[in-house]
Amino acid sequence: MLGILDLLGTIGGNVLSLPGILGLALGMMTRNWIVAAILGGLVGVFETVVFAGFRFTDIGSFDLAIAVLVGVLAGSLGCAIRHKGATA
Amino acid sequence: MSDPNEKPKGGLIRRLWDGFWSPVAAFSVGFIAIGGFLGGVLFWGAFNWSMELTNTEEFCTGCHTMETNLGEYRETIHYNNHSGVRAICSDCHVPHEWQHKVKAKIIAVKDVYHEIVGTISTPEKYEEHRLAMASLVWKKMKASDSRECRNCHNFEYMDFTIQETRAASEHQRAIDENMTCIDCHQGIAHALPPDYLEEYKRVTDELQANASPESQKTDDVAAVRSYLGNLSN
């Protein structure tokens, strides 16, 4: 039970944190889907490292994977918004 | 006469959607940017305010099922003490760090579900689930090195010379043996279920089996050890 809640909580935490917000913003800065996904993923890595206090031994692979996944999705969503919303 | 080039307008949702994605010709970029910034500030302020509202004791104990543990907590030193400092529910159960806090808030949705279905709605049901509920909290605290306890308590800030002899000796043992607060202080704010020691041992054994040797060590303990090492030199 806690496993699923743990997963949902981690996803929610990342959506409302740097990967979700900054990933989306960076994704909105490009029309290239790959670049947007990479930028989002990098934000996920960056956030995990920052929240682990730059101690690489404290980085959990589960947290890192979720952060990168959320970052990639947010970046892609940002890119989709750019495609839909920018007229020029 | 209707314009033959005019497209059908569609329903309200369709028109709102099209309007939302239409270019803004009437406003400058600066206006949109400043408006977006102000909107963001307002949204974030409201979001954070709401989040903090869910950290209040009134909110936590607003549900009927929280009455039992509220009564137990009110008998403890975390409620009334000589120093006049009070730790409320969220101080022990909600992390301060953003990412852990949001996670805790999302996980807490299960409490609403159990309030609705009445999982612990009677004293009998509460007692039936007490060990399982306590076990979940112990597991979280043990895994996080009692992170929420350490928001207020820290081995580094303790003056063992003014502690009771037994407390000082046990805290010294905790440092030496790399223990964490919850290893000894189960039931510090709520009544303990029968067989709690066996359950706590099961929880710690399970965590130890899953954890890597690196993650067992905490910075605090490492810092205290280093500090004590410097003193002895």
GROMACS .gro file of N, CA and C in nm, chain B residues 47-146:
model
  300
  135PHE      N    1  -0.119   2.871  -0.315
  135PHE     CA    2  -0.087   2.729  -0.304
  135PHE      C    3  -0.013   2.700  -0.173
  136ASN      N    4   0.088   2.782  -0.147
  136ASN     CA    5   0.169   2.763  -0.027
  136ASN      C    6   0.086   2.787   0.100
  137TRP      N    7   0.001   2.888   0.094
  137TRP     CA    8  -0.086   2.920   0.208
  137TRP      C    9  -0.178   2.800   0.237
  138SER      N   10  -0.234   2.743   0.131
  138SER     CA   11  -0.323   2.628   0.149
  138SER      C   12  -0.246   2.509   0.206
  139MET      N   13  -0.126   2.493   0.156
  139MET     CA   14  -0.042   2.382   0.204
  139MET      C   15  -0.012   2.398   0.353
  140GLU      N   16   0.021   2.521   0.393
  140GLU     CA   17   0.050   2.547   0.534
  140GLU      C   18  -0.075   2.530   0.621
  141LEU      N   19  -0.190   2.560   0.562
  141LEU     CA   20  -0.316   2.543   0.635
  141LEU      C   21  -0.337   2.397   0.673
  142THR      N   22  -0.293   2.307   0.586
  142THR     CA   23  -0.309   2.165   0.615
  142THR      C   24  -0.207   2.116   0.719
  143ASN      N   25  -0.119   2.206   0.762
  143ASN     CA   26  -0.021   2.170   0.865
  143ASN      C   27  -0.068   2.209   1.005
  144THR      N   28  -0.184   2.275   1.016
  144THR     CA   29  -0.228   2.320   1.147
  144THR      C   30  -0.292   2.205   1.225
  145GLU      N   31  -0.287   2.217   1.357
  145GLU     CA   32  -0.343   2.112   1.443
  145GLU      C   33  -0.494   2.102   1.421
  146GLU      N   34  -0.559   2.216   1.398
  146GLU     CA   35  -0.704   2.215   1.376
  146GLU      C   36  -0.739   2.132   1.253
  147PHE      N   37  -0.658   2.148   1.150
  147PHE     CA   38  -0.685   2.073   1.027
  147PHE      C   39  -0.662   1.923   1.050
  148CYS      N   40  -0.548   1.891   1.112
  148CYS     CA   41  -0.513   1.749   1.132
  148CYS      C   42  -0.617   1.677   1.217
  149THR      N   43  -0.667   1.747   1.319
  149THR     CA   44  -0.757   1.681   1.414
  149THR      C   45  -0.904   1.709   1.380
  150GLY      N   46  -0.927   1.764   1.262
  150GLY     CA   47  -1.064   1.794   1.221
  150GLY      C   48  -1.147   1.668   1.198
  151CYS      N   49  -1.080   1.557   1.169
  151CYS     CA   50  -1.153   1.432   1.142
  151CYS      C   51  -1.182   1.358   1.273
  152HIS      N   52  -1.294   1.289   1.273
  152HIS     CA   53  -1.337   1.213   1.389
  152HIS      C   54  -1.233   1.108   1.430
  153THR      N   55  -1.171   1.045   1.330
  153THR     CA   56  -1.078   0.936   1.359
  153THR      C   57  -0.950   0.983   1.426
  154MET      N   58  -0.927   1.112   1.431
  154MET     CA   59  -0.805   1.163   1.492
  154MET      C   60  -0.823   1.190   1.642
  155GLU      N   61  -0.942   1.169   1.692
  155GLU     CA   62  -0.970   1.202   1.833
  155GLU      C   63  -0.887   1.119   1.929
  156THR      N   64  -0.873   0.990   1.900
  156THR     CA   65  -0.800   0.903   1.992
  156THR      C   66  -0.654   0.944   2.003
  157ASN      N   67  -0.588   0.959   1.886
  157ASN     CA   68  -0.445   0.995   1.896
  157ASN      C   69  -0.424   1.138   1.944
  158LEU      N   70  -0.523   1.225   1.923
  158LEU     CA   71  -0.511   1.362   1.976
  158LEU      C   72  -0.514   1.357   2.130
  159GLY      N   73  -0.606   1.277   2.185
  159GLY     CA   74  -0.615   1.264   2.331
  159GLY      C   75  -0.486   1.209   2.390
  160GLU      N   76  -0.428   1.111   2.322
  160GLU     CA   77  -0.302   1.052   2.372
  160GLU      C   78  -0.188   1.153   2.366
  161TYR      N   79  -0.183   1.225   2.256
  161TYR     CA   80  -0.076   1.325   2.238
  161TYR      C   81  -0.085   1.435   2.344
  162ARG      N   82  -0.208   1.470   2.384
  162ARG     CA   83  -0.225   1.577   2.482
  162ARG      C   84  -0.177   1.539   2.621
  163GLU      N   85  -0.148   1.411   2.642
  163GLU     CA   86  -0.095   1.366   2.771
  163GLU      C   87   0.058   1.364   2.771
  164THR      N   88   0.117   1.401   2.659
  164THR     CA   89   0.263   1.384   2.648
  164THR      C   90   0.338   1.516   2.662
  165ILE      N   91   0.470   1.503   2.674
  165ILE     CA   92   0.555   1.620   2.693
  165ILE      C   93   0.563   1.707   2.567
  166HIS      N   94   0.527   1.649   2.453
  166HIS     CA   95   0.530   1.731   2.332
  166HIS      C   96   0.411   1.829   2.327
  167TYR      N   97   0.313   1.807   2.414
  167TYR     CA   98   0.197   1.898   2.419
  167TYR      C   99   0.215   2.004   2.528
  168ASN      N  100   0.242   1.957   2.651
  168ASN     CA  101   0.266   2.049   2.763
  168ASN      C  102   0.400   2.017   2.827
  169ASN      N  103   0.478   2.119   2.849
  169ASN     CA  104   0.609   2.096   2.911
  169ASN      C  105   0.658   2.223   2.979
  170HIS      N  106   0.768   2.211   3.053
  170HIS     CA  107   0.817   2.325   3.131
  170HIS      C  108   0.866   2.440   3.043
  171SER      N  109   0.910   2.408   2.922
  171SER     CA  110   0.969   2.515   2.839
  171SER      C  111   0.865   2.593   2.760
  172GLY      N  112   0.743   2.541   2.749
  172GLY     CA  113   0.640   2.611   2.675
  172GLY      C  114   0.653   2.598   2.525
  173VAL      N  115   0.737   2.506   2.481
  173VAL     CA  116   0.749   2.481   2.337
  173VAL      C  117   0.660   2.362   2.303
  174ARG      N  118   0.579   2.376   2.198
  174ARG     CA  119   0.488   2.267   2.163
  174ARG      C  120   0.518   2.216   2.021
  175ALA      N  121   0.520   2.084   2.012
  175ALA     CA  122   0.531   2.023   1.879
  175ALA      C  123   0.392   1.975   1.841
  176ILE      N  124   0.338   2.028   1.733
  176ILE     CA  125   0.205   1.984   1.688
  176ILE      C  126   0.220   1.869   1.588
  177CYS      N  127   0.108   1.814   1.544
  177CYS     CA  128   0.108   1.695   1.457
  177CYS      C  129   0.209   1.707   1.342
  178SER      N  130   0.200   1.821   1.271
  178SER     CA  131   0.282   1.836   1.150
  178SER      C  132   0.431   1.844   1.182
  179ASP      N  133   0.466   1.887   1.302
  179ASP     CA  134   0.608   1.896   1.336
  179ASP      C  135   0.675   1.758   1.334
  180CYS      N  136   0.597   1.657   1.371
  180CYS     CA  137   0.653   1.521   1.374
  180CYS      C  138   0.619   1.440   1.250
  181HIS      N  139   0.508   1.474   1.185
  181HIS     CA  140   0.462   1.389   1.075
  181HIS      C  141   0.477   1.450   0.936
  182VAL      N  142   0.513   1.577   0.927
  182VAL     CA  143   0.530   1.639   0.795
  182VAL      C  144   0.672   1.694   0.783
  183PRO      N  145   0.744   1.645   0.684
  183PRO     CA  146   0.882   1.694   0.666
  183PRO      C  147   0.884   1.843   0.631
  184HIS      N  148   0.995   1.907   0.659
  184HIS     CA  149   1.009   2.049   0.624
  184HIS      C  150   1.055   2.067   0.479
  185GLU      N  151   1.137   1.974   0.431
  185GLU     CA  152   1.194   1.988   0.297
  185GLU      C  153   1.083   1.972   0.193
  186TRP      N  154   1.089   2.058   0.092
  186TRP     CA  155   0.979   2.068  -0.005
  186TRP      C  156   0.942   1.933  -0.066
  187GLN      N  157   1.044   1.864  -0.121
  187GLN     CA  158   1.011   1.741  -0.195
  187GLN      C  159   0.951   1.635  -0.104
  188HIS      N  160   1.001   1.627   0.019
  188HIS     CA  161   0.946   1.528   0.114
  188HIS      C  162   0.809   1.572   0.164
  189LYS      N  163   0.793   1.705   0.177
  189LYS     CA  164   0.665   1.758   0.226
  189LYS      C  165   0.552   1.729   0.127
  190VAL      N  166   0.577   1.756   0.000
  190VAL     CA  167   0.473   1.732  -0.102
  190VAL      C  168   0.438   1.584  -0.106
  191LYS      N  169   0.542   1.502  -0.095
  191LYS     CA  170   0.521   1.357  -0.096
  191LYS      C  171   0.433   1.316   0.022
  192ALA      N  172   0.465   1.370   0.140
  192ALA     CA  173   0.387   1.337   0.261
  192ALA      C  174   0.242   1.380   0.245
  193LYS      N  175   0.223   1.497   0.184
  193LYS     CA  176   0.086   1.549   0.166
  193LYS      C  177   0.006   1.459   0.072
  194ILE      N  178   0.072   1.413  -0.033
  194ILE     CA  179   0.001   1.326  -0.127
  194ILE      C  180  -0.030   1.191  -0.061
  195ILE      N  181   0.067   1.139   0.012
  195ILE     CA  182   0.044   1.010   0.080
  195ILE      C  183  -0.069   1.024   0.183
  196ALA      N  184  -0.081   1.144   0.243
  196ALA     CA  185  -0.184   1.166   0.346
  196ALA      C  186  -0.326   1.160   0.291
  197VAL      N  187  -0.339   1.156   0.160
  197VAL     CA  188  -0.472   1.142   0.100
  197VAL      C  189  -0.536   1.011   0.148
  198LYS      N  190  -0.453   0.913   0.179
  198LYS     CA  191  -0.507   0.785   0.228
  198LYS      C  192  -0.583   0.804   0.360
  199ASP      N  193  -0.543   0.905   0.439
  199ASP     CA  194  -0.613   0.930   0.565
  199ASP      C  195  -0.757   0.974   0.540
  200VAL      N  196  -0.775   1.054   0.434
  200VAL     CA  197  -0.910   1.098   0.398
  200VAL      C  198  -0.994   0.977   0.357
  201TYR      N  199  -0.933   0.890   0.278
  201TYR     CA  200  -1.003   0.768   0.234
  201TYR      C  201  -1.047   0.685   0.355
  202HIS      N  202  -0.954   0.665   0.449
  202HIS     CA  203  -0.987   0.581   0.564
  202HIS      C  204  -1.088   0.648   0.658
  203GLU      N  205  -1.086   0.783   0.660
  203GLU     CA  206  -1.187   0.855   0.737
  203GLU      C  207  -1.326   0.829   0.675
  204ILE      N  208  -1.332   0.832   0.543
  204ILE     CA  209  -1.460   0.814   0.473
  204ILE      C  210  -1.511   0.670   0.492
  205VAL      N  211  -1.423   0.571   0.475
  205VAL     CA  212  -1.471   0.432   0.485
  205VAL      C  213  -1.479   0.385   0.630
  206GLY      N  214  -1.427   0.465   0.723
  206GLY     CA  215  -1.440   0.433   0.866
  206GLY      C  216  -1.351   0.320   0.912
  207THR      N  217  -1.229   0.315   0.859
  207THR     CA  218  -1.135   0.207   0.897
  207THR      C  219  -1.106   0.206   1.046
  208ILE      N  220  -1.095   0.324   1.107
  208ILE     CA  221  -1.065   0.329   1.250
  208ILE      C  222  -1.170   0.415   1.322
  209SER      N  223  -1.294   0.397   1.283
  209SER     CA  224  -1.399   0.485   1.333
  209SER      C  225  -1.446   0.452   1.475
  210THR      N  226  -1.413   0.334   1.527
  210THR     CA  227  -1.453   0.301   1.664
  210THR      C  228  -1.327   0.268   1.744
  211PRO      N  229  -1.333   0.279   1.878
  211PRO     CA  230  -1.215   0.245   1.959
  211PRO      C  231  -1.164   0.104   1.931
  212GLU      N  232  -1.256   0.011   1.908
  212GLU     CA  233  -1.215  -0.128   1.881
  212GLU      C  234  -1.136  -0.137   1.751
  213LYS      N  235  -1.191  -0.070   1.648
  213LYS     CA  236  -1.122  -0.072   1.518
  213LYS      C  237  -0.986  -0.003   1.529
  214TYR      N  238  -0.983   0.105   1.608
  214TYR     CA  239  -0.858   0.179   1.625
  214TYR      C  240  -0.751   0.089   1.685
  215GLU      N  241  -0.790   0.019   1.792
  215GLU     CA  242  -0.694  -0.071   1.859
  215GLU      C  243  -0.649  -0.182   1.765
  216GLU      N  244  -0.742  -0.227   1.681
  216GLU     CA  245  -0.710  -0.334   1.587
  216GLU      C  246  -0.602  -0.289   1.487
  217HIS      N  247  -0.606  -0.161   1.452
  217HIS     CA  248  -0.511  -0.109   1.352
  217HIS      C  249  -0.393  -0.035   1.414
  218ARG      N  250  -0.391  -0.023   1.545
  218ARG     CA  251  -0.287   0.059   1.609
  218ARG      C  252  -0.146   0.013   1.572
  219LEU      N  253  -0.122  -0.118   1.579
  219LEU     CA  254   0.012  -0.169   1.553
  219LEU      C  255   0.053  -0.142   1.408
  220ALA      N  256  -0.040  -0.163   1.316
  220ALA     CA  257  -0.008  -0.142   1.173
  220ALA      C  258   0.021   0.006   1.146
  221MET      N  259  -0.059   0.095   1.208
  221MET     CA  260  -0.039   0.239   1.186
  221MET      C  261   0.096   0.282   1.244
  222ALA      N  262   0.121   0.234   1.368
  222ALA     CA  263   0.248   0.270   1.432
  222ALA      C  264   0.365   0.217   1.351
  223SER      N  265   0.349   0.098   1.300
  223SER     CA  266   0.455   0.034   1.224
  223SER      C  267   0.493   0.116   1.100
  224LEU      N  268   0.391   0.170   1.032
  224LEU     CA  269   0.417   0.253   0.913
  224LEU      C  270   0.498   0.378   0.949
  225VAL      N  271   0.460   0.440   1.061
  225VAL     CA  272   0.530   0.562   1.104
  225VAL      C  273   0.673   0.528   1.145
  226TRP      N  274   0.690   0.419   1.218
  226TRP     CA  275   0.826   0.379   1.259
  226TRP      C  276   0.914   0.353   1.137
  227LYS      N  277   0.855   0.287   1.039
  227LYS     CA  278   0.931   0.254   0.918
  227LYS      C  279   0.981   0.381   0.850
  228LYS      N  280   0.890   0.480   0.838
  228LYS     CA  281   0.927   0.606   0.774
  228LYS      C  282   1.035   0.677   0.855
  229MET      N  283   1.016   0.677   0.989
  229MET     CA  284   1.112   0.750   1.073
  229MET      C  285   1.249   0.682   1.073
  230LYS      N  286   1.247   0.551   1.080
  230LYS     CA  287   1.374   0.478   1.079
  230LYS      C  288   1.445   0.501   0.946
  231ALA      N  289   1.369   0.493   0.836
  231ALA     CA  290   1.428   0.509   0.703
  231ALA      C  291   1.485   0.650   0.682
  232SER      N  292   1.422   0.750   0.745
  232SER     CA  293   1.468   0.888   0.725
  232SER      C  294   1.563   0.933   0.835
  233ASP      N  295   1.611   0.839   0.916
  233ASP     CA  296   1.698   0.874   1.030
  233ASP      C  297   1.628   0.975   1.122
  234SER      N  298   1.502   0.952   1.147
  234SER     CA  299   1.420   1.036   1.236
  234SER      C  300   1.430   1.184   1.196
   0.00000   0.00000   0.00000
